[in-house]
Amino acid sequence: MQNKTVIITGASGGFGKTFTKAFLEGGYHVVATIRDKAKKSVLLEGLTPKEAENLSFALLDVADEESVNNFGSFVQGLERVDVLINNAGFAVAGFAEELSTAEYQFQLETNLLGVMRVTNHILPKMRQKGSGRIINISSISGLIGFPGLSPYVSSKYALEGYSESLRLELKEFGVDVVLIEPGSFQTNIWSSGTHMSSNAGNSNSPYLEMFKGMNKRLQKDRESYGDPVEVAKLIWKIAEMKKTPTLRYTVGKGVRFSLLAKRLLPWRVWEKIVLSQIRNKD
Ligand SMILES: NC(=O)c1ccc[n+]([C@@H]2O[C@H](COP(=O)([O-])OP(=O)(O)OC[C@H]3O[C@@H](n4cnc5c(N)ncnc54)[C@H](OP(=O)(O)O)[C@@H]3O)[C@@H](O)[C@H]2O)c1
């Protein structure tokens, strides 16, 4: 029988690359999806010959219907799919008043509709087998709103709702849907993975001070962001768990504390705390 198979979207770097390594080390057949063939070499770096043998690549842009359909045909040829990790994602940043609906659409095409497109191609296989785990990489931004990030936050909140409903639909077919809600980790999302609205930071923007405050906060906190290996260990544990995993898993420094504070504090106090974090104190 063939090794257990995991599909990891957006595997070219960041979390996806770390998850790929972890599942290869665990003996899985990994289907790593990338958008650019040139990124293959990044994933092959440092692998043992056995691990390299267990790694397959598929080209996939989750925001592109045709690309996902081609990927769907590739999936049909796989002997088995045990785990799907919907990881591909990026962030659109900017202030709501200065963002176009096209920029929101651009965000949702990948972070929300991309997950739906890919999942629908994998589901028949898992449902017919009567088992499988779909692990959706959400974020603390799927549970807490942040200023300057409404496209990203909206996409992750929507992903949470989609996953919660999907989980209930698939329960009787033996397919588990799980949400991972990481805090801040050291990946490329903070640089190449963020699309800043063209209006953000304009000298005549009413949100300029908030924009500066956010950037300062980002620079200050960056060093303390977590190691993606911590998230990979959690995902590995969930993939291999004998009992049914629960729906939500938070991971990262301060995440649980923030969620508890948001739940327990009066909203007025909570919003003061959030806004004080990004106040531009020149
Ligand atoms: N890092 C964090 O602190 C953090 C926290 C919470 C949640 N997350 C979530 O973690 C996931 C992975 O992000 P990351 O932090 O690892 O960032 P990253 O290092 O920027 O990696 C993002 C990955 O997604 C791929 N991707 C982006 N758009 C895609 C599309 N349309 N189709 C296919 N692949 C696409 C990128 O491919 P290319 O190389 O081709 O661009 C890259 O492989 C995202 O869903 C993100 O929202 C991250």
PDB file of N, CA and C and ligand atoms in Angstrom, residues 9-16 33-36 39 60-63 86-90 110-111 137-140 152 156 181-190 192-193 225, ligand 1:
ATOM      1  N   THR A   9      -0.978  23.143   0.041  1.00  0.00           N
ATOM      2  CA  THR A   9      -1.010  24.247  -0.934  1.00  0.00           C
ATOM      3  C   THR A   9      -0.082  25.369  -0.455  1.00  0.00           C
ATOM      4  N   GLY A  10       0.453  26.103  -1.414  1.00  0.00           N
ATOM      5  CA  GLY A  10       1.355  27.210  -1.065  1.00  0.00           C
ATOM      6  C   GLY A  10       2.583  26.715  -0.336  1.00  0.00           C
ATOM      7  N   ALA A  11       3.245  25.715  -0.936  1.00  0.00           N
ATOM      8  CA  ALA A  11       4.366  25.057  -0.238  1.00  0.00           C
ATOM      9  C   ALA A  11       5.724  25.696  -0.541  1.00  0.00           C
ATOM     10  N   SER A  12       5.731  26.746  -1.356  1.00  0.00           N
ATOM     11  CA  SER A  12       7.031  27.265  -1.822  1.00  0.00           C
ATOM     12  C   SER A  12       7.886  27.902  -0.732  1.00  0.00           C
ATOM     13  N   GLY A  13       7.287  28.287   0.378  1.00  0.00           N
ATOM     14  CA  GLY A  13       8.072  28.948   1.437  1.00  0.00           C
ATOM     15  C   GLY A  13       7.262  28.996   2.709  1.00  0.00           C
ATOM     16  N   GLY A  14       7.732  29.740   3.697  1.00  0.00           N
ATOM     17  CA  GLY A  14       6.998  29.956   4.944  1.00  0.00           C
ATOM     18  C   GLY A  14       6.487  28.683   5.589  1.00  0.00           C
ATOM     19  N   PHE A  15       5.244  28.716   6.062  1.00  0.00           N
ATOM     20  CA  PHE A  15       4.654  27.541   6.723  1.00  0.00           C
ATOM     21  C   PHE A  15       4.663  26.321   5.796  1.00  0.00           C
ATOM     22  N   GLY A  16       4.287  26.537   4.532  1.00  0.00           N
ATOM     23  CA  GLY A  16       4.120  25.417   3.599  1.00  0.00           C
ATOM     24  C   GLY A  16       5.398  24.602   3.465  1.00  0.00           C
ATOM     25  N   THR A  33       2.186  21.891  -3.524  1.00  0.00           N
ATOM     26  CA  THR A  33       1.755  22.706  -4.655  1.00  0.00           C
ATOM     27  C   THR A  33       2.482  24.046  -4.625  1.00  0.00           C
ATOM     28  N   ILE A  34       2.912  24.446  -5.821  1.00  0.00           N
ATOM     29  CA  ILE A  34       3.649  25.709  -5.980  1.00  0.00           C
ATOM     30  C   ILE A  34       3.084  26.430  -7.203  1.00  0.00           C
ATOM     31  N   ARG A  35       3.357  27.738  -7.283  1.00  0.00           N
ATOM     32  CA  ARG A  35       2.871  28.479  -8.464  1.00  0.00           C
ATOM     33  C   ARG A  35       3.946  28.586  -9.524  1.00  0.00           C
ATOM     34  N   ASP A  36       5.192  28.457  -9.073  1.00  0.00           N
ATOM     35  CA  ASP A  36       6.308  28.718  -9.960  1.00  0.00           C
ATOM     36  C   ASP A  36       7.270  27.510  -9.894  1.00  0.00           C
ATOM     37  N   LYS A  39      10.546  27.190  -7.964  1.00  0.00           N
ATOM     38  CA  LYS A  39      10.617  27.043  -6.493  1.00  0.00           C
ATOM     39  C   LYS A  39      10.852  25.593  -6.057  1.00  0.00           C
ATOM     40  N   LEU A  60      -0.029  24.964  -8.965  1.00  0.00           N
ATOM     41  CA  LEU A  60      -1.387  25.361  -8.569  1.00  0.00           C
ATOM     42  C   LEU A  60      -1.439  26.814  -8.109  1.00  0.00           C
ATOM     43  N   ASP A  61      -2.287  27.556  -8.805  1.00  0.00           N
ATOM     44  CA  ASP A  61      -2.637  28.895  -8.325  1.00  0.00           C
ATOM     45  C   ASP A  61      -4.082  28.785  -7.868  1.00  0.00           C
ATOM     46  N   VAL A  62      -4.312  28.863  -6.573  1.00  0.00           N
ATOM     47  CA  VAL A  62      -5.666  28.596  -6.056  1.00  0.00           C
ATOM     48  C   VAL A  62      -6.675  29.670  -6.466  1.00  0.00           C
ATOM     49  N   ALA A  63      -6.165  30.811  -6.914  1.00  0.00           N
ATOM     50  CA  ALA A  63      -7.060  31.902  -7.332  1.00  0.00           C
ATOM     51  C   ALA A  63      -7.481  31.771  -8.796  1.00  0.00           C
ATOM     52  N   ASN A  86      -4.886  23.343   3.501  1.00  0.00           N
ATOM     53  CA  ASN A  86      -5.153  24.571   2.743  1.00  0.00           C
ATOM     54  C   ASN A  86      -4.365  25.693   3.396  1.00  0.00           C
ATOM     55  N   ASN A  87      -3.175  25.904   2.866  1.00  0.00           N
ATOM     56  CA  ASN A  87      -2.238  26.837   3.490  1.00  0.00           C
ATOM     57  C   ASN A  87      -2.008  28.097   2.653  1.00  0.00           C
ATOM     58  N   ALA A  88      -2.125  27.990   1.323  1.00  0.00           N
ATOM     59  CA  ALA A  88      -1.811  29.128   0.442  1.00  0.00           C
ATOM     60  C   ALA A  88      -2.573  30.367   0.897  1.00  0.00           C
ATOM     61  N   GLY A  89      -1.876  31.460   1.022  1.00  0.00           N
ATOM     62  CA  GLY A  89      -2.553  32.680   1.441  1.00  0.00           C
ATOM     63  C   GLY A  89      -1.614  33.863   1.431  1.00  0.00           C
ATOM     64  N   PHE A  90      -2.203  35.039   1.477  1.00  0.00           N
ATOM     65  CA  PHE A  90      -1.419  36.273   1.573  1.00  0.00           C
ATOM     66  C   PHE A  90      -2.307  37.329   2.235  1.00  0.00           C
ATOM     67  N   THR A 110      -8.022  34.184  -3.184  1.00  0.00           N
ATOM     68  CA  THR A 110      -7.027  33.221  -2.686  1.00  0.00           C
ATOM     69  C   THR A 110      -7.414  32.661  -1.321  1.00  0.00           C
ATOM     70  N   ASN A 111      -7.608  33.547  -0.349  1.00  0.00           N
ATOM     71  CA  ASN A 111      -7.737  33.076   1.046  1.00  0.00           C
ATOM     72  C   ASN A 111      -9.053  32.369   1.340  1.00  0.00           C
ATOM     73  N   ILE A 137      -5.643  26.649   7.210  1.00  0.00           N
ATOM     74  CA  ILE A 137      -4.803  27.583   7.961  1.00  0.00           C
ATOM     75  C   ILE A 137      -5.524  28.927   8.020  1.00  0.00           C
ATOM     76  N   SER A 138      -6.144  29.158   9.161  1.00  0.00           N
ATOM     77  CA  SER A 138      -6.808  30.430   9.400  1.00  0.00           C
ATOM     78  C   SER A 138      -5.793  31.341  10.075  1.00  0.00           C
ATOM     79  N   SER A 139      -6.177  32.035  11.114  1.00  0.00           N
ATOM     80  CA  SER A 139      -5.278  32.990  11.769  1.00  0.00           C
ATOM     81  C   SER A 139      -5.965  33.539  13.004  1.00  0.00           C
ATOM     82  N   ILE A 140      -5.183  34.150  13.851  1.00  0.00           N
ATOM     83  CA  ILE A 140      -5.795  34.914  14.958  1.00  0.00           C
ATOM     84  C   ILE A 140      -6.677  36.009  14.342  1.00  0.00           C
ATOM     85  N   TYR A 152      -7.799  41.076   4.873  1.00  0.00           N
ATOM     86  CA  TYR A 152      -7.247  39.820   5.409  1.00  0.00           C
ATOM     87  C   TYR A 152      -8.158  39.274   6.507  1.00  0.00           C
ATOM     88  N   LYS A 156     -10.278  35.686   6.618  1.00  0.00           N
ATOM     89  CA  LYS A 156     -10.074  34.624   7.619  1.00  0.00           C
ATOM     90  C   LYS A 156     -11.344  34.390   8.449  1.00  0.00           C
ATOM     91  N   GLU A 181      -5.258  28.383  14.033  1.00  0.00           N
ATOM     92  CA  GLU A 181      -5.304  29.851  14.210  1.00  0.00           C
ATOM     93  C   GLU A 181      -3.986  30.351  14.794  1.00  0.00           C
ATOM     94  N   PRO A 182      -2.986  30.546  13.911  1.00  0.00           N
ATOM     95  CA  PRO A 182      -1.685  30.992  14.440  1.00  0.00           C
ATOM     96  C   PRO A 182      -1.678  32.484  14.749  1.00  0.00           C
ATOM     97  N   GLY A 183      -0.805  32.847  15.701  1.00  0.00           N
ATOM     98  CA  GLY A 183      -0.490  34.261  15.926  1.00  0.00           C
ATOM     99  C   GLY A 183       0.544  34.664  14.879  1.00  0.00           C
ATOM    100  N   SER A 184       1.568  35.398  15.282  1.00  0.00           N
ATOM    101  CA  SER A 184       2.562  35.885  14.312  1.00  0.00           C
ATOM    102  C   SER A 184       3.798  34.991  14.261  1.00  0.00           C
ATOM    103  N   PHE A 185       4.134  34.547  13.069  1.00  0.00           N
ATOM    104  CA  PHE A 185       5.282  33.647  12.875  1.00  0.00           C
ATOM    105  C   PHE A 185       6.190  34.191  11.772  1.00  0.00           C
ATOM    106  N   GLN A 186       7.456  33.765  11.831  1.00  0.00           N
ATOM    107  CA  GLN A 186       8.434  34.288  10.877  1.00  0.00           C
ATOM    108  C   GLN A 186       8.338  33.584   9.525  1.00  0.00           C
ATOM    109  N   THR A 187       7.552  34.170   8.651  1.00  0.00           N
ATOM    110  CA  THR A 187       7.425  33.670   7.278  1.00  0.00           C
ATOM    111  C   THR A 187       7.501  34.889   6.351  1.00  0.00           C
ATOM    112  N   ASN A 188       7.233  34.659   5.071  1.00  0.00           N
ATOM    113  CA  ASN A 188       7.313  35.780   4.116  1.00  0.00           C
ATOM    114  C   ASN A 188       6.051  36.635   4.079  1.00  0.00           C
ATOM    115  N   ILE A 189       5.056  36.263   4.866  1.00  0.00           N
ATOM    116  CA  ILE A 189       3.786  37.011   4.777  1.00  0.00           C
ATOM    117  C   ILE A 189       3.960  38.478   5.180  1.00  0.00           C
ATOM    118  N   TRP A 190       4.970  38.745   5.980  1.00  0.00           N
ATOM    119  CA  TRP A 190       5.202  40.110   6.466  1.00  0.00           C
ATOM    120  C   TRP A 190       5.964  40.964   5.458  1.00  0.00           C
ATOM    121  N   SER A 192       6.994  39.893   1.235  1.00  0.00           N
ATOM    122  CA  SER A 192       6.435  39.647  -0.103  1.00  0.00           C
ATOM    123  C   SER A 192       4.986  39.157  -0.045  1.00  0.00           C
ATOM    124  N   GLY A 193       4.569  38.634   1.100  1.00  0.00           N
ATOM    125  CA  GLY A 193       3.204  38.096   1.229  1.00  0.00           C
ATOM    126  C   GLY A 193       2.159  39.142   1.592  1.00  0.00           C
ATOM    127  N   TYR A 225       8.507  37.153  16.633  1.00  0.00           N
ATOM    128  CA  TYR A 225       7.584  36.236  15.966  1.00  0.00           C
ATOM    129  C   TYR A 225       8.063  34.789  16.111  1.00  0.00           C
TER     130      TYR A 225
HETATM  131  N1  LIG B   1       3.039  33.862   9.220  1.00  0.00           N
HETATM  132  C1  LIG B   1       2.096  34.190  10.053  1.00  0.00           C
HETATM  133  O1  LIG B   1       2.344  34.888  11.050  1.00  0.00           O
HETATM  134  C2  LIG B   1       0.698  33.683   9.840  1.00  0.00           C
HETATM  135  C3  LIG B   1      -0.205  33.787  10.910  1.00  0.00           C
HETATM  136  C4  LIG B   1      -1.489  33.312  10.730  1.00  0.00           C
HETATM  137  C5  LIG B   1      -1.857  32.699   9.554  1.00  0.00           C
HETATM  138  N2  LIG B   1      -0.959  32.612   8.515  1.00  0.00           N
HETATM  139  C6  LIG B   1      -1.416  31.942   7.294  1.00  0.00           C
HETATM  140  O2  LIG B   1      -0.471  30.955   6.917  1.00  0.00           O
HETATM  141  C7  LIG B   1      -0.617  30.666   5.535  1.00  0.00           C
HETATM  142  C8  LIG B   1       0.750  30.589   4.884  1.00  0.00           C
HETATM  143  O3  LIG B   1       1.349  31.858   4.913  1.00  0.00           O
HETATM  144  P1  LIG B   1       2.869  32.108   5.349  1.00  0.00           P
HETATM  145  O4  LIG B   1       2.820  32.884   6.617  1.00  0.00           O
HETATM  146  O5  LIG B   1       3.654  30.881   5.277  1.00  0.00           O
HETATM  147  O6  LIG B   1       3.302  33.162   4.222  1.00  0.00           O
HETATM  148  P2  LIG B   1       4.319  33.017   2.999  1.00  0.00           P
HETATM  149  O7  LIG B   1       5.660  32.660   3.507  1.00  0.00           O
HETATM  150  O8  LIG B   1       4.166  34.296   2.250  1.00  0.00           O
HETATM  151  O9  LIG B   1       3.749  31.801   2.148  1.00  0.00           O
HETATM  152  C9  LIG B   1       2.540  31.891   1.461  1.00  0.00           C
HETATM  153  C10 LIG B   1       2.444  30.778   0.473  1.00  0.00           C
HETATM  154  O10 LIG B   1       1.183  30.873  -0.197  1.00  0.00           O
HETATM  155  C11 LIG B   1       1.412  30.847  -1.598  1.00  0.00           C
HETATM  156  N3  LIG B   1       0.337  31.547  -2.303  1.00  0.00           N
HETATM  157  C12 LIG B   1      -0.083  32.826  -2.190  1.00  0.00           C
HETATM  158  N4  LIG B   1      -1.094  33.060  -3.036  1.00  0.00           N
HETATM  159  C13 LIG B   1      -1.330  31.900  -3.706  1.00  0.00           C
HETATM  160  C14 LIG B   1      -2.237  31.495  -4.707  1.00  0.00           C
HETATM  161  N5  LIG B   1      -3.131  32.340  -5.242  1.00  0.00           N
HETATM  162  N6  LIG B   1      -2.185  30.214  -5.146  1.00  0.00           N
HETATM  163  C15 LIG B   1      -1.288  29.341  -4.652  1.00  0.00           C
HETATM  164  N7  LIG B   1      -0.372  29.668  -3.724  1.00  0.00           N
HETATM  165  C16 LIG B   1      -0.410  30.928  -3.252  1.00  0.00           C
HETATM  166  C17 LIG B   1       2.773  31.499  -1.783  1.00  0.00           C
HETATM  167  O11 LIG B   1       3.296  31.132  -3.056  1.00  0.00           O
HETATM  168  P3  LIG B   1       4.332  32.049  -3.914  1.00  0.00           P
HETATM  169  O12 LIG B   1       5.707  31.712  -3.409  1.00  0.00           O
HETATM  170  O13 LIG B   1       4.087  31.644  -5.301  1.00  0.00           O
HETATM  171  O14 LIG B   1       3.962  33.481  -3.630  1.00  0.00           O
HETATM  172  C18 LIG B   1       3.519  30.861  -0.623  1.00  0.00           C
HETATM  173  O15 LIG B   1       3.919  29.564  -0.952  1.00  0.00           O
HETATM  174  C19 LIG B   1      -1.512  31.770   4.968  1.00  0.00           C
HETATM  175  O16 LIG B   1      -2.807  31.262   4.773  1.00  0.00           O
HETATM  176  C20 LIG B   1      -1.518  32.823   6.061  1.00  0.00           C
HETATM  177  O17 LIG B   1      -2.678  33.590   6.045  1.00  0.00           O
HETATM  178  C21 LIG B   1       0.312  33.082   8.634  1.00  0.00           C
END
